[in-house]
Amino acid sequence: EGGGNMAAGGAGEAEDLCGPERPGAGGLTLLGLAPSAPSCPHGPALLFVKTSQGKEEGRRFYACSACRDRKDCNFFQWEDEKVSETRLAAREEYNKNYQPSFTHRQNVERYKNFVLLPLSKRRFCQECQQLLLPAEWEEHSDHQFLCDISTAQLKSPSRLLYPLENKKTNAQYLFADRSCQFLLDLIIDLGFRRVLSVGTPRLHEMIQSKASQEDFRVRSLLLDIDFRYSQFYTEDEFCHYNMFNHYFFGGEAARETCRKFLYQDNGERVIMVTDPPFGGLVEALASSFKKLMVMWKETEKEGHNNQEMPMFWIFPYFFESRILEFFPSFSMMDYQVDYDNHALYKHGKTGRRQSPVRIFTNLTPSMIVLPVEEGYRFCTVCQRYVSSGNQHCEICDSCTSKDGRRWKHCVLCKKCVKPSWFHCNNCNCCALQNHACEKTDAGCFVCGKAGHKRSTCPSLSHT
Ligand code: SAH
Ligand code: ZN
Ligand code: ZN
Ligand code: ZN
Ligand code: ZN
């Protein structure tokens, strides 16, 4: 058994724990990308091990990197399993058949023909999520379709396609215009001319649709697992890519496209912007992003003076410690990224929606100018823009709020905590008033020993 639901705890759960929650606690631990890993339709599978009480136990196994719901991809194989020739052949056949009906190249050709059609003949099949050429109407006659697909619609595929809403595997949360525009303005103000958009189709399309304007010089390459986008972009604008195993579905040619894009000519600076699914495995993402960083680094022989590829990683604030574990040079910005269709929204006191999603970046925080008209202000001590509610704590000597509300300092915890928390002498940390105490006399939740709680359990190994 294994495979299903490998997400490291639901994003919501992580929020109200005393310390950072680790995926090792009685779940599955990711061991990574093994060189000889078998492949599913989503590229090389990842190696996992079942853990219980923080210890590795049982057999290691491979499972799909992209799909955390077995309904989406049920690939599973024990690491030490002997797979028969027949099964290998069947698997190869299955992987081949699973590929989309049109190749990217074919889709590019189809698009060229599609834009030549008069408006009255431009149809989009909503069931197949596909632009239709007149010869194909018949096949789709009992499907719902949209007619008169305008050039504006073609330039905004994220509005034409329905967002994939499978919670575990591919929840597509699209930027609200305000946030998308903010990101683009910021990128331009920082002097970047190229954006590697990894799982940010809406940012990509905003850039693409402005690309025809005369004085707009920013270019973007979209890397995304959602192949529907190949209908709207050429092979120089979109690569079918899996960010959990750094897999280019288009093979070496697609990899080369990405490499070329990262190559900076005439000092055109590159930034990578990514907004991965939140249920995702942070270490798998980090490992892929590091490979993209290496790709960037290798594009210039001088090696960019030991710099890192600039990056915006958009992710909920409660993953801060996880991200910093892999990218110590990153810091979290207070800017709240807003979405059109986000389940994690809460309504704040002000009536404005509060988003838990932030920008993590390796750029100098003081350079990330946040909109003053939205209440952000510059803290001269911290040298960064902070939320209006984020007060500078004299004891911590930092603006400590993570969620935008004013946090309060707890002298016993020696840190600032959420306003709704109180110090619990039982747990020896701050928690919600009605929390269930992790009974200290019963010992640690993970290993059963007394003297510490699960958040500080020594048996939870750091990777
Ligand atoms: N806010 C972004 C969309 C983020 S939703 C925007 O508006 O542009 C997450 C994105 O990651 C989706 O586009 C989804 O298709 C993509 N994605 C999900 N799983 C992926 C994977 N394994 N590899 C690459 N992209 C993936
Ligand atoms: Zn798969
Ligand atoms: Zn401050
Ligand atoms: Zn404090
Ligand atoms: Zn406390």
CSV table of C-alpha atoms and ligand atoms in Angstrom, one decimal:
chain,number,residue,atom,x,y,z
A,1,GLU,CA,0.0,0.0,0.0
A,2,GLY,CA,1.0,3.6,-0.4
A,3,GLY,CA,1.0,6.0,-3.2
A,4,GLY,CA,-2.1,8.0,-2.5
A,5,ASN,CA,-2.3,11.4,-0.8
A,6,MET,CA,1.3,12.2,-0.2
A,7,ALA,CA,0.7,15.8,0.4
A,8,ALA,CA,2.5,17.0,3.4
A,9,GLY,CA,-0.5,17.7,5.5
A,10,GLY,CA,-3.3,19.9,4.2
A,11,ALA,CA,-2.2,23.4,3.9
A,12,GLY,CA,-4.9,24.6,6.3
A,13,GLU,CA,-3.8,22.2,9.0
A,14,ALA,CA,-0.3,23.4,9.1
A,15,GLU,CA,-1.5,26.8,10.2
A,16,ASP,CA,-2.3,26.4,13.9
A,17,LEU,CA,0.5,24.1,15.0
A,18,CYS,CA,3.1,25.3,17.5
A,19,GLY,CA,6.0,24.5,15.2
A,20,PRO,CA,6.5,23.6,11.6
A,21,GLU,CA,4.9,20.3,10.7
A,22,ARG,CA,7.0,17.8,8.9
A,23,PRO,CA,5.8,15.2,6.5
A,24,GLY,CA,7.8,12.6,8.4
A,25,ALA,CA,5.2,12.4,11.2
A,26,GLY,CA,3.5,9.1,10.6
A,27,GLY,CA,3.2,9.5,6.9
A,28,LEU,CA,5.2,9.2,3.8
A,29,THR,CA,8.7,10.6,3.3
A,30,LEU,CA,10.0,11.6,0.0
A,31,LEU,CA,13.4,10.2,-0.8
A,32,GLY,CA,13.7,11.9,-4.1
A,33,LEU,CA,14.4,11.3,-7.7
A,34,ALA,CA,16.4,8.0,-8.1
A,35,PRO,CA,18.6,7.7,-11.2
A,36,SER,CA,17.0,4.5,-12.3
A,37,ALA,CA,13.4,5.4,-11.4
A,38,PRO,CA,10.6,3.9,-13.5
A,39,SER,CA,8.4,6.2,-15.5
A,40,CYS,CA,4.6,6.9,-15.5
A,41,PRO,CA,2.9,9.1,-18.0
A,42,HIS,CA,4.2,12.1,-15.9
A,43,GLY,CA,7.9,11.2,-16.3
A,44,PRO,CA,10.2,9.5,-13.7
A,45,ALA,CA,8.4,8.5,-10.6
A,46,LEU,CA,9.5,9.6,-7.1
A,47,LEU,CA,10.9,7.3,-4.4
A,48,PHE,CA,9.0,7.3,-1.1
A,49,VAL,CA,9.2,5.4,2.1
A,50,LYS,CA,6.4,4.8,4.6
A,51,THR,CA,7.3,6.3,8.0
A,52,SER,CA,5.8,5.7,11.3
A,53,GLN,CA,6.8,7.5,14.5
A,54,GLY,CA,9.5,9.3,12.5
A,55,LYS,CA,11.3,6.2,11.6
A,56,GLU,CA,11.7,4.7,8.2
A,57,GLU,CA,9.9,1.4,8.0
A,58,GLY,CA,8.7,-1.0,5.4
A,59,ARG,CA,9.6,-1.1,1.8
A,60,ARG,CA,10.4,1.8,-0.3
A,61,PHE,CA,8.3,2.4,-3.4
A,62,TYR,CA,7.9,4.6,-6.4
A,63,ALA,CA,4.8,6.6,-7.1
A,64,CYS,CA,3.7,9.3,-9.6
A,65,SER,CA,5.4,12.6,-8.9
A,66,ALA,CA,2.6,14.8,-10.2
A,67,CYS,CA,-0.6,13.2,-9.0
A,68,ARG,CA,-1.2,12.9,-5.3
A,69,ASP,CA,-4.6,11.3,-5.9
A,70,ARG,CA,-4.3,7.7,-7.2
A,71,LYS,CA,-7.4,8.3,-9.2
A,72,ASP,CA,-5.4,10.6,-11.5
A,73,CYS,CA,-2.4,8.3,-11.9
A,74,ASN,CA,-2.1,5.0,-10.1
A,75,PHE,CA,1.5,4.3,-10.8
A,76,PHE,CA,3.0,2.3,-8.0
A,77,GLN,CA,6.0,0.0,-7.8
A,78,TRP,CA,8.1,-1.4,-4.9
A,79,GLU,CA,11.7,-0.3,-5.2
A,80,ASP,CA,12.9,-3.9,-5.0
A,81,GLU,CA,10.1,-5.3,-7.1
A,82,LYS,CA,11.1,-7.5,-10.1
A,83,VAL,CA,9.0,-6.2,-13.0
A,84,SER,CA,8.4,-8.8,-15.7
A,85,GLU,CA,9.2,-8.0,-19.4
A,86,THR,CA,5.5,-8.3,-20.2
A,87,ARG,CA,4.6,-5.7,-17.6
A,88,LEU,CA,7.4,-3.4,-18.7
A,89,ALA,CA,6.1,-3.6,-22.3
A,90,ALA,CA,2.5,-3.0,-21.1
A,91,ARG,CA,3.6,0.0,-19.1
A,92,GLU,CA,5.5,1.5,-22.0
A,93,GLU,CA,2.4,1.0,-24.2
A,94,TYR,CA,0.2,2.6,-21.5
A,95,ASN,CA,2.5,5.6,-21.2
A,96,LYS,CA,2.5,6.0,-24.9
A,97,ASN,CA,-1.3,5.8,-25.2
A,98,TYR,CA,-1.7,8.2,-22.3
A,99,GLN,CA,-0.1,11.1,-24.3
A,100,PRO,CA,-2.4,13.8,-25.6
A,101,SER,CA,-4.1,13.2,-28.9
A,102,PHE,CA,-2.3,16.1,-30.6
A,103,THR,CA,1.4,16.9,-30.3
A,104,HIS,CA,2.5,20.5,-29.5
A,105,ARG,CA,3.7,20.9,-33.1
A,106,GLN,CA,0.3,19.8,-34.4
A,107,ASN,CA,-1.5,22.1,-32.0
A,108,VAL,CA,0.6,25.0,-33.3
A,109,GLU,CA,-0.4,24.2,-36.9
A,110,ARG,CA,-4.0,23.9,-35.8
A,111,TYR,CA,-3.8,27.3,-34.2
A,112,LYS,CA,-2.4,28.9,-37.3
A,113,ASN,CA,-5.4,27.5,-39.2
A,114,PHE,CA,-7.8,28.5,-36.5
A,115,VAL,CA,-6.9,32.2,-36.6
A,116,LEU,CA,-7.5,32.3,-40.3
A,117,LEU,CA,-11.1,31.3,-39.8
A,118,PRO,CA,-13.8,34.0,-39.8
A,119,LEU,CA,-15.2,34.6,-36.3
A,120,SER,CA,-18.4,32.7,-37.1
A,121,LYS,CA,-16.4,29.5,-37.6
A,122,ARG,CA,-14.3,29.7,-34.5
A,123,ARG,CA,-15.5,27.2,-32.0
A,124,PHE,CA,-14.1,25.9,-28.8
A,125,CYS,CA,-15.3,22.6,-27.4
A,126,GLN,CA,-15.9,23.0,-23.7
A,127,GLU,CA,-16.0,19.2,-23.1
A,128,CYS,CA,-12.7,18.5,-24.8
A,129,GLN,CA,-11.2,21.9,-23.9
A,130,GLN,CA,-10.1,22.1,-27.5
A,131,LEU,CA,-10.2,24.6,-30.3
A,132,LEU,CA,-12.2,23.0,-33.2
A,133,LEU,CA,-11.5,23.2,-36.9
A,134,PRO,CA,-14.7,23.0,-39.0
A,135,ALA,CA,-13.9,19.5,-40.2
A,136,GLU,CA,-14.1,18.4,-36.5
A,137,TRP,CA,-17.4,19.9,-35.7
A,138,GLU,CA,-19.2,16.7,-36.5
A,139,GLU,CA,-17.3,14.6,-34.0
A,140,HIS,CA,-18.1,17.1,-31.2
A,141,SER,CA,-21.7,17.7,-32.3
A,142,ASP,CA,-23.2,16.6,-29.0
A,143,HIS,CA,-20.7,18.5,-26.9
A,144,GLN,CA,-21.1,22.0,-25.4
A,145,PHE,CA,-19.1,24.5,-27.3
A,146,LEU,CA,-18.4,28.2,-27.4
A,147,CYS,CA,-18.7,30.1,-30.7
A,148,ASP,CA,-17.2,33.3,-32.1
A,149,ILE,CA,-13.9,32.9,-30.3
A,150,SER,CA,-12.4,36.3,-30.5
A,151,THR,CA,-8.7,37.3,-30.7
A,152,ALA,CA,-9.0,38.6,-27.2
A,153,GLN,CA,-10.2,35.2,-26.0
A,154,LEU,CA,-7.4,33.5,-27.7
A,155,LYS,CA,-5.0,35.8,-26.0
A,156,SER,CA,-6.5,34.9,-22.6
A,157,PRO,CA,-6.6,31.1,-22.5
A,158,SER,CA,-6.7,31.0,-18.7
A,159,ARG,CA,-10.2,32.5,-19.0
A,160,LEU,CA,-11.3,30.3,-21.9
A,161,LEU,CA,-10.1,27.0,-20.3
A,162,TYR,CA,-11.9,26.0,-17.1
A,163,PRO,CA,-9.5,25.9,-14.1
A,164,LEU,CA,-8.6,22.3,-13.3
A,165,GLU,CA,-10.1,21.9,-9.8
A,166,ASN,CA,-8.9,18.5,-8.7
A,167,LYS,CA,-7.9,19.5,-5.1
A,168,LYS,CA,-5.1,17.1,-4.7
A,169,THR,CA,-3.4,17.0,-8.0
A,170,ASN,CA,-3.9,20.1,-10.0
A,171,ALA,CA,-5.8,22.8,-8.3
A,172,GLN,CA,-5.5,25.9,-10.6
A,173,TYR,CA,-5.8,29.1,-8.7
A,174,LEU,CA,-5.6,32.0,-11.0
A,175,PHE,CA,-4.2,35.4,-10.0
A,176,ALA,CA,-6.7,38.2,-9.5
A,177,ASP,CA,-5.9,41.0,-12.0
A,178,ARG,CA,-4.7,43.3,-9.2
A,179,SER,CA,-2.1,40.8,-8.1
A,180,CYS,CA,-1.0,39.8,-11.6
A,181,GLN,CA,-0.6,43.4,-12.6
A,182,PHE,CA,1.3,44.1,-9.4
A,183,LEU,CA,3.7,41.2,-10.1
A,184,LEU,CA,4.3,42.4,-13.6
A,185,ASP,CA,4.9,46.0,-12.6
A,186,LEU,CA,7.3,44.8,-10.0
A,187,ILE,CA,9.2,42.7,-12.4
A,188,ILE,CA,9.5,45.6,-14.9
A,189,ASP,CA,10.5,48.1,-12.2
A,190,LEU,CA,13.2,45.7,-11.0
A,191,GLY,CA,14.6,45.8,-14.6
A,192,PHE,CA,13.8,42.2,-15.7
A,193,ARG,CA,13.2,41.5,-19.3
A,194,ARG,CA,12.6,37.8,-19.3
A,195,VAL,CA,10.2,35.8,-17.1
A,196,LEU,CA,10.4,32.1,-16.7
A,197,SER,CA,6.8,31.4,-15.7
A,198,VAL,CA,6.6,28.1,-14.0
A,199,GLY,CA,3.0,27.2,-13.3
A,200,THR,CA,1.9,30.8,-13.8
A,201,PRO,CA,-0.2,30.8,-17.0
A,202,ARG,CA,-2.0,34.0,-16.1
A,203,LEU,CA,1.1,36.0,-15.6
A,204,HIS,CA,2.5,34.5,-18.8
A,205,GLU,CA,-0.6,35.5,-20.8
A,206,MET,CA,-0.6,39.0,-19.4
A,207,ILE,CA,3.0,39.4,-20.7
A,208,GLN,CA,2.2,37.7,-24.0
A,209,SER,CA,-0.8,39.9,-24.7
A,210,LYS,CA,1.3,43.0,-24.1
A,211,ALA,CA,4.2,41.8,-26.2
A,212,SER,CA,2.7,43.3,-29.3
A,213,GLN,CA,2.7,46.8,-27.8
A,214,GLU,CA,5.5,48.8,-29.1
A,215,ASP,CA,7.4,49.8,-25.9
A,216,PHE,CA,6.8,46.5,-24.1
A,217,ARG,CA,10.0,44.5,-24.1
A,218,VAL,CA,9.3,41.7,-21.6
A,219,ARG,CA,9.2,38.1,-22.8
A,220,SER,CA,7.9,35.0,-21.0
A,221,LEU,CA,8.3,31.3,-21.3
A,222,LEU,CA,5.6,29.2,-19.7
A,223,LEU,CA,6.5,25.8,-18.1
A,224,ASP,CA,3.3,24.0,-17.0
A,225,ILE,CA,1.9,20.5,-16.8
A,226,ASP,CA,-1.4,21.6,-18.3
A,227,PHE,CA,-1.0,20.6,-21.9
A,228,ARG,CA,-4.2,22.5,-22.9
A,229,TYR,CA,-2.0,25.6,-23.1
A,230,SER,CA,-0.1,24.1,-26.1
A,231,GLN,CA,-3.0,25.0,-28.2
A,232,PHE,CA,-2.3,28.7,-27.8
A,233,TYR,CA,1.4,29.0,-27.6
A,234,THR,CA,4.3,28.0,-29.9
A,235,GLU,CA,7.1,25.8,-28.7
A,236,ASP,CA,9.1,28.9,-27.9
A,237,GLU,CA,6.4,30.2,-25.6
A,238,PHE,CA,5.3,27.0,-23.8
A,239,CYS,CA,7.0,23.8,-22.6
A,240,HIS,CA,5.0,21.0,-21.2
A,241,TYR,CA,6.8,20.5,-17.9
A,242,ASN,CA,6.4,18.7,-14.6
A,243,MET,CA,7.8,20.8,-11.7
A,244,PHE,CA,7.9,17.9,-9.3
A,245,ASN,CA,10.5,15.9,-11.2
A,246,HIS,CA,11.9,18.6,-13.5
A,247,TYR,CA,10.6,16.6,-16.5
A,248,PHE,CA,10.3,18.1,-20.0
A,249,PHE,CA,7.7,16.1,-21.8
A,250,GLY,CA,9.0,17.5,-25.1
A,251,GLY,CA,12.4,15.9,-24.5
A,252,GLU,CA,15.8,17.5,-25.3
A,253,ALA,CA,14.3,20.1,-27.7
A,254,ALA,CA,12.1,21.5,-25.0
A,255,ARG,CA,14.9,21.5,-22.5
A,256,GLU,CA,17.0,23.4,-25.1
A,257,THR,CA,14.2,25.9,-25.5
A,258,CYS,CA,14.3,26.6,-21.8
A,259,ARG,CA,18.0,26.8,-21.7
A,260,LYS,CA,18.1,29.3,-24.6
A,261,PHE,CA,15.4,31.3,-22.9
A,262,LEU,CA,17.6,31.5,-19.7
A,263,TYR,CA,20.5,32.6,-21.8
A,264,GLN,CA,20.9,36.4,-21.3
A,265,ASP,CA,21.9,38.4,-24.2
A,266,ASN,CA,22.4,42.2,-24.1
A,267,GLY,CA,22.2,42.0,-20.4
A,268,GLU,CA,18.5,41.1,-20.5
A,269,ARG,CA,17.9,39.9,-17.0
A,270,VAL,CA,15.9,36.8,-16.2
A,271,ILE,CA,13.6,36.1,-13.2
A,272,MET,CA,11.7,32.9,-12.5
A,273,VAL,CA,8.2,33.2,-11.1
A,274,THR,CA,6.5,30.1,-9.8
A,275,ASP,CA,3.1,29.4,-8.1
A,276,PRO,CA,3.0,25.7,-7.5
A,277,PRO,CA,0.0,23.7,-6.2
A,278,PHE,CA,0.0,24.1,-2.4
A,279,GLY,CA,-0.5,20.5,-1.6
A,280,GLY,CA,2.8,19.9,-3.3
A,281,LEU,CA,5.9,18.3,-1.8
A,282,VAL,CA,8.2,21.2,-1.0
A,283,GLU,CA,11.4,19.2,-1.3
A,284,ALA,CA,10.4,17.9,-4.7
A,285,LEU,CA,9.7,21.5,-5.9
A,286,ALA,CA,12.9,22.8,-4.4
A,287,SER,CA,15.0,20.1,-6.1
A,288,SER,CA,13.4,21.0,-9.5
A,289,PHE,CA,13.9,24.7,-8.9
A,290,LYS,CA,17.5,24.1,-8.0
A,291,LYS,CA,17.9,22.3,-11.3
A,292,LEU,CA,16.4,25.3,-13.2
A,293,MET,CA,18.8,27.5,-11.3
A,294,VAL,CA,21.7,25.4,-12.4
A,295,MET,CA,20.5,25.6,-16.0
A,296,TRP,CA,20.5,29.4,-15.6
A,297,LYS,CA,24.0,29.4,-14.1
A,298,GLU,CA,25.4,27.3,-16.9
A,299,THR,CA,24.2,29.7,-19.6
A,300,GLU,CA,27.0,32.0,-18.8
A,301,LYS,CA,30.6,30.8,-18.5
A,302,GLU,CA,31.5,33.5,-16.0
A,303,GLY,CA,28.9,32.0,-13.7
A,304,HIS,CA,27.0,35.2,-12.8
A,305,ASN,CA,29.5,36.1,-10.0
A,306,ASN,CA,28.2,33.4,-7.8
A,307,GLN,CA,24.7,34.8,-7.9
A,308,GLU,CA,21.5,32.8,-7.9
A,309,MET,CA,18.9,33.1,-10.6
A,310,PRO,CA,16.4,35.7,-9.2
A,311,MET,CA,13.2,34.0,-8.2
A,312,PHE,CA,9.7,34.7,-6.9
A,313,TRP,CA,8.2,31.5,-5.3
A,314,ILE,CA,4.6,32.2,-4.5
A,315,PHE,CA,3.3,30.0,-1.6
A,316,PRO,CA,1.4,30.2,1.7
A,317,TYR,CA,3.2,31.9,4.6
A,318,PHE,CA,2.9,28.8,6.8
A,319,PHE,CA,5.4,27.0,4.5
A,320,GLU,CA,8.0,29.7,5.3
A,321,SER,CA,10.3,27.4,7.4
A,322,ARG,CA,10.1,24.6,4.8
A,323,ILE,CA,11.1,26.9,1.9
A,324,LEU,CA,13.9,28.5,3.9
A,325,GLU,CA,15.2,25.0,4.7
A,326,PHE,CA,15.9,24.5,1.0
A,327,PHE,CA,16.6,28.2,0.1
A,328,PRO,CA,18.2,29.9,3.0
A,329,SER,CA,18.8,33.0,0.9
A,330,PHE,CA,15.1,33.6,0.5
A,331,SER,CA,12.9,35.9,2.5
A,332,MET,CA,9.1,36.2,2.7
A,333,MET,CA,7.4,39.4,1.6
A,334,ASP,CA,4.2,40.6,3.3
A,335,TYR,CA,2.4,41.1,0.1
A,336,GLN,CA,-0.9,39.1,0.0
A,337,VAL,CA,-1.3,37.5,-3.4
A,338,ASP,CA,-5.0,37.4,-4.4
A,339,TYR,CA,-6.8,34.9,-6.5
A,340,ASP,CA,-10.0,34.7,-8.5
A,341,ASN,CA,-11.0,31.3,-7.2
A,342,HIS,CA,-9.2,30.5,-4.0
A,343,ALA,CA,-10.5,28.2,-1.3
A,344,LEU,CA,-8.1,29.4,1.4
A,345,TYR,CA,-9.5,32.9,1.5
A,346,LYS,CA,-10.8,34.2,4.8
A,347,HIS,CA,-12.6,37.4,5.3
A,348,GLY,CA,-10.6,39.8,7.4
A,349,LYS,CA,-12.0,42.3,9.8
A,350,THR,CA,-11.7,45.1,7.3
A,351,GLY,CA,-14.0,43.1,4.9
A,352,ARG,CA,-11.1,42.7,2.6
A,353,ARG,CA,-10.3,39.1,1.7
A,354,GLN,CA,-7.2,37.9,3.5
A,355,SER,CA,-5.0,35.7,1.5
A,356,PRO,CA,-2.4,33.5,3.2
A,357,VAL,CA,-0.3,33.4,0.0
A,358,ARG,CA,3.0,35.3,-0.1
A,359,ILE,CA,6.0,36.0,-2.3
A,360,PHE,CA,9.3,34.3,-1.3
A,361,THR,CA,12.3,35.8,-3.0
A,362,ASN,CA,16.1,35.8,-3.1
A,363,LEU,CA,16.1,39.4,-4.1
A,364,THR,CA,17.0,42.0,-1.5
A,365,PRO,CA,13.8,42.6,0.5
A,366,SER,CA,14.1,46.4,0.4
A,367,MET,CA,13.9,46.3,-3.4
A,368,ILE,CA,10.4,44.7,-3.3
A,369,VAL,CA,8.3,47.9,-3.1
A,370,LEU,CA,4.7,47.0,-2.0
A,371,PRO,CA,1.8,49.3,-2.8
A,372,VAL,CA,1.4,52.0,-0.2
A,373,GLU,CA,-2.2,52.6,-1.3
A,374,GLU,CA,-3.0,49.1,-0.1
A,375,GLY,CA,-1.7,49.9,3.3
A,376,TYR,CA,1.8,48.5,3.1
A,377,ARG,CA,4.6,50.7,4.6
A,378,PHE,CA,8.3,50.6,4.8
A,379,CYS,CA,9.9,49.5,8.1
A,380,THR,CA,13.3,51.3,8.2
A,381,VAL,CA,14.6,48.9,10.9
A,382,CYS,CA,13.7,45.7,8.9
A,383,GLN,CA,14.5,47.4,5.6
A,384,ARG,CA,11.4,45.9,3.9
A,385,TYR,CA,7.8,46.7,3.2
A,386,VAL,CA,5.3,45.3,5.7
A,387,SER,CA,1.5,45.0,6.1
A,388,SER,CA,-0.2,47.9,7.7
A,389,GLY,CA,-1.1,45.7,10.7
A,390,ASN,CA,2.5,44.3,11.1
A,391,GLN,CA,4.0,46.2,14.0
A,392,HIS,CA,7.7,46.2,14.7
A,393,CYS,CA,8.3,44.3,17.9
A,394,GLU,CA,11.1,45.9,20.0
A,395,ILE,CA,11.9,42.7,21.7
A,396,CYS,CA,12.1,40.5,18.6
A,397,ASP,CA,13.6,43.5,16.8
A,398,SER,CA,11.6,42.6,13.7
A,399,CYS,CA,8.1,43.0,12.2
A,400,THR,CA,6.9,39.6,13.2
A,401,SER,CA,3.4,39.2,11.8
A,402,LYS,CA,3.1,36.5,9.2
A,403,ASP,CA,-0.6,36.8,8.4
A,404,GLY,CA,-1.0,40.6,8.3
A,405,ARG,CA,-2.8,40.9,11.7
A,406,ARG,CA,-1.0,42.5,14.6
A,407,TRP,CA,0.9,39.8,16.6
A,408,LYS,CA,1.7,40.0,20.3
A,409,HIS,CA,4.9,39.2,22.0
A,410,CYS,CA,4.9,36.2,24.5
A,411,VAL,CA,7.8,36.6,27.0
A,412,LEU,CA,7.6,32.9,27.9
A,413,CYS,CA,7.9,31.8,24.3
A,414,LYS,CA,10.3,34.6,23.6
A,415,LYS,CA,8.7,35.3,20.3
A,416,CYS,CA,5.6,37.0,18.8
A,417,VAL,CA,2.5,34.8,18.3
A,418,LYS,CA,-0.9,35.1,16.7
A,419,PRO,CA,-3.3,37.5,18.4
A,420,SER,CA,-5.7,34.7,19.1
A,421,TRP,CA,-3.1,32.6,20.9
A,422,PHE,CA,-2.5,32.3,24.6
A,423,HIS,CA,0.4,30.8,26.5
A,424,CYS,CA,-0.5,27.3,27.6
A,425,ASN,CA,1.6,26.1,30.6
A,426,ASN,CA,0.7,22.5,29.8
A,427,CYS,CA,2.1,22.6,26.3
A,428,ASN,CA,4.8,25.2,27.2
A,429,CYS,CA,4.0,27.1,24.1
A,430,CYS,CA,1.3,29.5,22.8
A,431,ALA,CA,-1.8,28.0,21.2
A,432,LEU,CA,-5.5,28.6,20.6
A,433,GLN,CA,-7.4,28.9,23.9
A,434,ASN,CA,-9.5,25.8,23.1
A,435,HIS,CA,-6.6,23.7,21.7
A,436,ALA,CA,-6.2,20.0,22.7
A,437,CYS,CA,-3.1,19.9,24.9
A,438,GLU,CA,-0.5,17.6,23.7
A,439,LYS,CA,-0.4,16.0,27.2
A,440,THR,CA,3.2,16.2,28.3
A,441,ASP,CA,2.7,13.4,30.8
A,442,ALA,CA,1.7,11.1,27.9
A,443,GLY,CA,4.9,12.0,26.2
A,444,CYS,CA,5.7,13.1,22.6
A,445,PHE,CA,3.0,12.4,20.1
A,446,VAL,CA,5.6,11.1,17.7
A,447,CYS,CA,8.0,9.0,19.7
A,448,GLY,CA,6.1,8.6,23.0
A,449,LYS,CA,9.0,9.8,25.1
A,450,ALA,CA,8.5,12.5,27.7
A,451,GLY,CA,10.2,15.8,27.8
A,452,HIS,CA,9.4,17.3,24.4
A,453,LYS,CA,6.5,17.7,22.0
A,454,ARG,CA,6.1,16.5,18.5
A,455,SER,CA,7.2,19.8,17.0
A,456,THR,CA,10.6,19.3,18.6
A,457,CYS,CA,10.9,15.6,18.4
A,458,PRO,CA,14.5,14.5,17.8
A,459,SER,CA,13.4,11.4,15.9
A,460,LEU,CA,12.0,13.6,13.1
A,461,SER,CA,15.0,13.8,10.9
A,462,HIS,CA,15.8,16.9,8.9
A,463,THR,CA,16.4,16.2,5.3
B,1,SAH,N1,-1.7,31.7,-10.0
B,1,SAH,C1,-1.2,31.1,-11.2
B,1,SAH,C2,-1.7,29.7,-11.4
B,1,SAH,C3,-1.2,28.8,-10.2
B,1,SAH,S1,-2.1,27.3,-10.1
B,1,SAH,C4,-1.6,32.0,-12.4
B,1,SAH,O1,-2.7,32.6,-12.2
B,1,SAH,O2,-1.0,32.1,-13.4
B,1,SAH,C5,-0.8,26.1,-10.3
B,1,SAH,C6,-0.3,26.0,-11.7
B,1,SAH,O3,0.7,25.0,-11.7
B,1,SAH,C7,-1.4,25.6,-12.7
B,1,SAH,O4,-1.2,26.3,-13.9
B,1,SAH,C8,-1.1,24.1,-12.9
B,1,SAH,O5,-1.4,23.7,-14.2
B,1,SAH,C9,0.4,24.0,-12.7
B,1,SAH,N2,0.9,22.7,-12.2
B,1,SAH,C10,0.2,21.9,-11.4
B,1,SAH,N3,1.0,20.8,-11.2
B,1,SAH,C11,2.1,20.9,-12.0
B,1,SAH,C12,3.2,20.1,-12.2
B,1,SAH,N4,3.4,18.9,-11.7
B,1,SAH,N5,4.2,20.6,-13.0
B,1,SAH,C13,4.0,21.8,-13.6
B,1,SAH,N6,3.0,22.6,-13.5
B,1,SAH,C14,2.0,22.2,-12.6
B,2,ZN,ZN,1.7,9.7,-13.1
B,3,ZN,ZN,10.4,46.2,11.3
B,4,ZN,ZN,8.2,39.8,19.6
B,5,ZN,ZN,3.9,31.5,24.7
